[in-house]
Coordinates of C-alpha atoms in Angstrom, one line a residue:
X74 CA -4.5 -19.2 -3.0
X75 CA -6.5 -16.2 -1.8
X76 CA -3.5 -14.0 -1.3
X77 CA -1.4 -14.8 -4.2
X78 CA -4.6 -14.4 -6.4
X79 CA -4.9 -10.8 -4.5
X80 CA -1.3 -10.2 -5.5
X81 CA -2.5 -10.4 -9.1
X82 CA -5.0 -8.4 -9.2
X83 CA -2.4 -5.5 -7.0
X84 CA 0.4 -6.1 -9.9
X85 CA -1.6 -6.4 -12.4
X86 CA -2.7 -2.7 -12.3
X87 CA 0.9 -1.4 -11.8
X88 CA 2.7 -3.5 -14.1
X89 CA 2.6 -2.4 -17.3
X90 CA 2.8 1.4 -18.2
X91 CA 3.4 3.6 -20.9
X92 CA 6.1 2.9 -23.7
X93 CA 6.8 6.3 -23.3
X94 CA 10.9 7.5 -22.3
X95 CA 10.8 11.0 -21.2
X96 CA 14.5 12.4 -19.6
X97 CA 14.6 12.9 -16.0
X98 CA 16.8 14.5 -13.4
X99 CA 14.9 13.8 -10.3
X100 CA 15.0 11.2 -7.7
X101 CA 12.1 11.1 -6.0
X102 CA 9.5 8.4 -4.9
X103 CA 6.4 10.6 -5.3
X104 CA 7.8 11.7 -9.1
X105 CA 7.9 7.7 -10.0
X106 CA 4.2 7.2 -8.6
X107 CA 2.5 10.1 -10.2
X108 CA 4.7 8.8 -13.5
X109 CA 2.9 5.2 -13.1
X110 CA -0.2 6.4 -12.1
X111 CA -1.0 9.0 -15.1
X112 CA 0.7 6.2 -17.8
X113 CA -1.8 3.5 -16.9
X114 CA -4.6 5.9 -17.0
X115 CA -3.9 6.0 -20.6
X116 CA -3.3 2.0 -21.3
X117 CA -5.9 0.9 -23.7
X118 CA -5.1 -2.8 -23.8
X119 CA -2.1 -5.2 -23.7
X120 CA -0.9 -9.1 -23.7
X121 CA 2.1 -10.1 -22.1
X122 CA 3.6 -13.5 -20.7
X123 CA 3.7 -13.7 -17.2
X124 CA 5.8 -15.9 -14.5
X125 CA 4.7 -16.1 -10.9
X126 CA 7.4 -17.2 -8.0
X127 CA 6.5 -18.3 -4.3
X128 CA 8.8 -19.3 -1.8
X129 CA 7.8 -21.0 1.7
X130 CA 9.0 -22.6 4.1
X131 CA 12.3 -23.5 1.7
X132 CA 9.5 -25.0 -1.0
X133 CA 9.2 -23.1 -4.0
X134 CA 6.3 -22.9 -7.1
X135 CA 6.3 -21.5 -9.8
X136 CA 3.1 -20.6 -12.5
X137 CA 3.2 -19.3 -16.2
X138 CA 1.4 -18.4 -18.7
X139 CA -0.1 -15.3 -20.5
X140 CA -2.7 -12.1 -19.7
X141 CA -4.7 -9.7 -21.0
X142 CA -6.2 -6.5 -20.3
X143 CA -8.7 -4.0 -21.6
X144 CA -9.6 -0.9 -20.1
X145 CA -11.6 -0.5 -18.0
X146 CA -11.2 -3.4 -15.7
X147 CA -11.2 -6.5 -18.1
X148 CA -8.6 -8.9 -17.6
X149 CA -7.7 -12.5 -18.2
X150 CA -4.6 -15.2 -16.9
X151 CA -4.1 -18.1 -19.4
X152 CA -1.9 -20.9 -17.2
X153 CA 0.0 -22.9 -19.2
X154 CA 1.5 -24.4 -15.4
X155 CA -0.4 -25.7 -14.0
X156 CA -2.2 -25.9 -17.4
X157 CA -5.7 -25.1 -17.4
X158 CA -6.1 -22.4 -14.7
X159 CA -7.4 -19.7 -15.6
X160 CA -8.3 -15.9 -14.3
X161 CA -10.8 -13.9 -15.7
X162 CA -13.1 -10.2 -15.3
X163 CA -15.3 -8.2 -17.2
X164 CA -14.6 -5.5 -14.6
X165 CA -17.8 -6.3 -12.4
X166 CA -16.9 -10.2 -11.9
X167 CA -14.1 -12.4 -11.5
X168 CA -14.0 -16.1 -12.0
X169 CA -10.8 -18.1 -10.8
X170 CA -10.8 -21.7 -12.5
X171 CA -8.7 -24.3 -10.5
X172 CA -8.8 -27.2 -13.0
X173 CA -7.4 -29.4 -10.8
X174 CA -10.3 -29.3 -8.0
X175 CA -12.9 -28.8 -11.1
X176 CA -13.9 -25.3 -9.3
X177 CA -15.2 -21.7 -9.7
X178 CA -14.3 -19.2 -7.4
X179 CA -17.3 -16.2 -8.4
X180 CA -16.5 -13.3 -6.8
X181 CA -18.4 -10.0 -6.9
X182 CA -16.1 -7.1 -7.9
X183 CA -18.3 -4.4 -7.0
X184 CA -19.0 -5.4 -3.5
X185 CA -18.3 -2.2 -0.8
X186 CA -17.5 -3.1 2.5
X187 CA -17.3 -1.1 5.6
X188 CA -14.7 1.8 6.0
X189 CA -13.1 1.1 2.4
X190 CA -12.8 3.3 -0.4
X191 CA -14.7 2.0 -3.0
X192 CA -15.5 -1.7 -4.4
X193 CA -12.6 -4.3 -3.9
X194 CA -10.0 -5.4 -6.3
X195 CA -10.3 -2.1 -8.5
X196 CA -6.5 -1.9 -8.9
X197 CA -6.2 -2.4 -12.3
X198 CA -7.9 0.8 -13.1
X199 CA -6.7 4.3 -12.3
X200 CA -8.6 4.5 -9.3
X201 CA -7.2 1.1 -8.0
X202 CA -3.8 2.5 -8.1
X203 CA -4.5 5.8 -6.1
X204 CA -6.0 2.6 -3.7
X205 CA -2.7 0.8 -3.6
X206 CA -0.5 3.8 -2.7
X207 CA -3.0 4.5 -0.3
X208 CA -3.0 1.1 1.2
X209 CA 0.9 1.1 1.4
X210 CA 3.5 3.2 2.4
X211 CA 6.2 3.9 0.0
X212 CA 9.8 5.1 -0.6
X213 CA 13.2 4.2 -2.8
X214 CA 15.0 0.9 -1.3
X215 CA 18.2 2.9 -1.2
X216 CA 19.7 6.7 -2.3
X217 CA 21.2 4.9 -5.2
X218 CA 18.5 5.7 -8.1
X219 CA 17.9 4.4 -10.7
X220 CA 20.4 1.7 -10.6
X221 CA 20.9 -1.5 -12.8
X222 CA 20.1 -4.6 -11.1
X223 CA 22.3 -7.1 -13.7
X224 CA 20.7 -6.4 -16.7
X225 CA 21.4 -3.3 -19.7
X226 CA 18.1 -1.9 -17.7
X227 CA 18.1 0.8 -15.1
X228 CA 15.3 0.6 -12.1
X229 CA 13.9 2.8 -9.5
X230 CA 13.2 0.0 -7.3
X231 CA 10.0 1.6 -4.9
X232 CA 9.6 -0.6 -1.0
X233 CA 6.1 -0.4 0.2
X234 CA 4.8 -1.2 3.8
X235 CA 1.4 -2.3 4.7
X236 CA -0.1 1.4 6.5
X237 CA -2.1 -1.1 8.5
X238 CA -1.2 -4.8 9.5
X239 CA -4.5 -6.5 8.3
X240 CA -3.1 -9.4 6.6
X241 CA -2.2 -10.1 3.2
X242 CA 0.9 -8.7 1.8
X243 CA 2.3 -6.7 4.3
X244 CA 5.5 -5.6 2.5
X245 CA 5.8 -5.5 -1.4
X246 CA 8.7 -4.3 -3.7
X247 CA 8.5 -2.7 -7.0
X248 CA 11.1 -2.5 -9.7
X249 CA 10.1 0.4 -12.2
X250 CA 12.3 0.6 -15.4
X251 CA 13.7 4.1 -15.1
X252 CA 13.1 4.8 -18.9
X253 CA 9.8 3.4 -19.4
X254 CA 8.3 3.0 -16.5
X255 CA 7.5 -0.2 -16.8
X256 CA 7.3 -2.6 -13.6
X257 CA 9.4 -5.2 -14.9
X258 CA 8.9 -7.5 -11.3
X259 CA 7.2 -7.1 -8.3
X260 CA 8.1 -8.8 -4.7
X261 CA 5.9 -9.3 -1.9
X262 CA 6.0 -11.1 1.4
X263 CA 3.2 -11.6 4.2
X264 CA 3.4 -11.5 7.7
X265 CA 4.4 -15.1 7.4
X266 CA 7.5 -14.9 5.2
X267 CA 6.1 -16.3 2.3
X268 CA 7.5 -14.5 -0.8
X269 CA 5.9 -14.5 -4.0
X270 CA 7.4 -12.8 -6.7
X271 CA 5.9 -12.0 -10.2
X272 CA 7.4 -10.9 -13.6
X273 CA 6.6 -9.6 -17.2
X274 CA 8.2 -10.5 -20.4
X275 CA 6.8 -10.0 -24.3
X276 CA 4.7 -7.0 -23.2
X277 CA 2.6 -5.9 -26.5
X278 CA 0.5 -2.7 -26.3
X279 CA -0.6 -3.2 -29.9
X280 CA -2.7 -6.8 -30.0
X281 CA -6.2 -6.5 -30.7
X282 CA -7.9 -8.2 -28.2
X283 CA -11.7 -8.4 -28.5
X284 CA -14.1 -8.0 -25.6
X285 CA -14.9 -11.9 -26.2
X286 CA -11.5 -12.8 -24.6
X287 CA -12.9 -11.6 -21.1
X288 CA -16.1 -14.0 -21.0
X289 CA -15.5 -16.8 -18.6
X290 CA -16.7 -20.0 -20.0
X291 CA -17.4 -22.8 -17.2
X292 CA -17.7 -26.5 -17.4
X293 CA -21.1 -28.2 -16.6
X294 CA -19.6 -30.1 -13.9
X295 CA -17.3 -27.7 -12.0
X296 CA -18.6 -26.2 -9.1
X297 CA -19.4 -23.1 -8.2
X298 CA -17.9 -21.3 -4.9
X299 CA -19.2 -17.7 -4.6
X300 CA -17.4 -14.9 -3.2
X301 CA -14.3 -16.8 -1.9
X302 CA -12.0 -13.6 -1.4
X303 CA -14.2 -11.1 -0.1
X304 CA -17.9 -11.4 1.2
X305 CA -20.2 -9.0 1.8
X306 CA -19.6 -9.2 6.0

């Protein structure tokens, strides 16, 4: 759960851009980046329905439902499957809900550990995303670019490796709609093989989505587990 829930909170901050379609005649990886980067800096708030793929061992899950941001750093995951789960931060604190165990993961966002660059799981911020493409080396898949992968859509599709093998996701693929710049899906795959893949659909940059939406509302009788991704240590 810890890593795929990390996945989130990576994609989550590079998934949804700007609606905006300037012309290009450029192919470079750098160009795409600083593209993403300076279009979610401007992001005020957005839904959109979500679908979440993972593949190990020749078993696959799937997970659905629907998110929500607001700048800066509030977000929320609605699962419809498995129904009830839910995902949520005011930007300083995120709760994970797994209704099934009738827990609370609490986790402090604004913890700093040693030789990092800030507080964890800042990603879905501007600052989080300078983070990421710190974290992870990146370049186009192939010299084809942008290219249509079946669809009336054209993507730069971005491969990113791990700068330093320290768990997680140590290699993670991007596919950036060429017009847009929207990340339409992102891949990822551990050290393990385990591949979980997550997608966006119904993206709307218009919703008004009150600051109530990101308060995390627990049960009496679930229990609490604090700080289950990253501890202070």
């Amino acid at each position: 759960m810890k890593v795929w829930i990390g996945f989130l909170l990576l994609v989550l901050g590079v998934s949804l851009e700007a609606q905006t379609s300037p012309a290009h005649n450029w192919h470079s990886p750098s160009e795409v980046v600083k593209k993403i980067k300076k279009n979610f800096s401007e992001i005020n708030s957005y839904s959109a329905d979500f679908l979440i793929k993972t593949e190990d061992n020749k078993k696959e899950k799937q997970m659905r439902g629907k998110c929500f941001y607001k700048r800066p750093g509030k977000i929320r995951y609605n699962f419809a499957e498995p129904e009830g789960d839910e995902i949520v931060s005011d930007g300083k604190t995120l709760h994970i809900f797994i209704k099934r165990l009738g827990a609370v993961g609490k986790q402090d966002l604004t913890l700093d550990r040693k030789n990092s660059s800030g507080p964890i799981f800042t990603t879905n911020s501007p600052e989080g995303l300078n983070r990421l493409f710190r974290k992870y080396h990146y370049k186009f898949d192939t010299i084809e670019q942008p290219r249509s992968m079946g669809d009336a859509t054209k993507y730069f599709v971005l491969d990113l490796d791990q700068r330093e093998k320290i768990g997680g996701f140590e290699k993670m693929k991007l596919f950036v709609d060429s017009e847009s710049y929207l990340i339409k899906k992102a891949v990822a795959t551990d050290g393990r093989g385990k591949v979980t893949t997550i997608s966006f659909s119904n993206i709307n940059f218009s919703e008004d989505i009150q600051d109530g939406v990101f308060n995390f509302h627990m049960s009496g009788n679930a229990k609490i587990v604090n700080n289950p991704l990253v501890s202070e240590n």
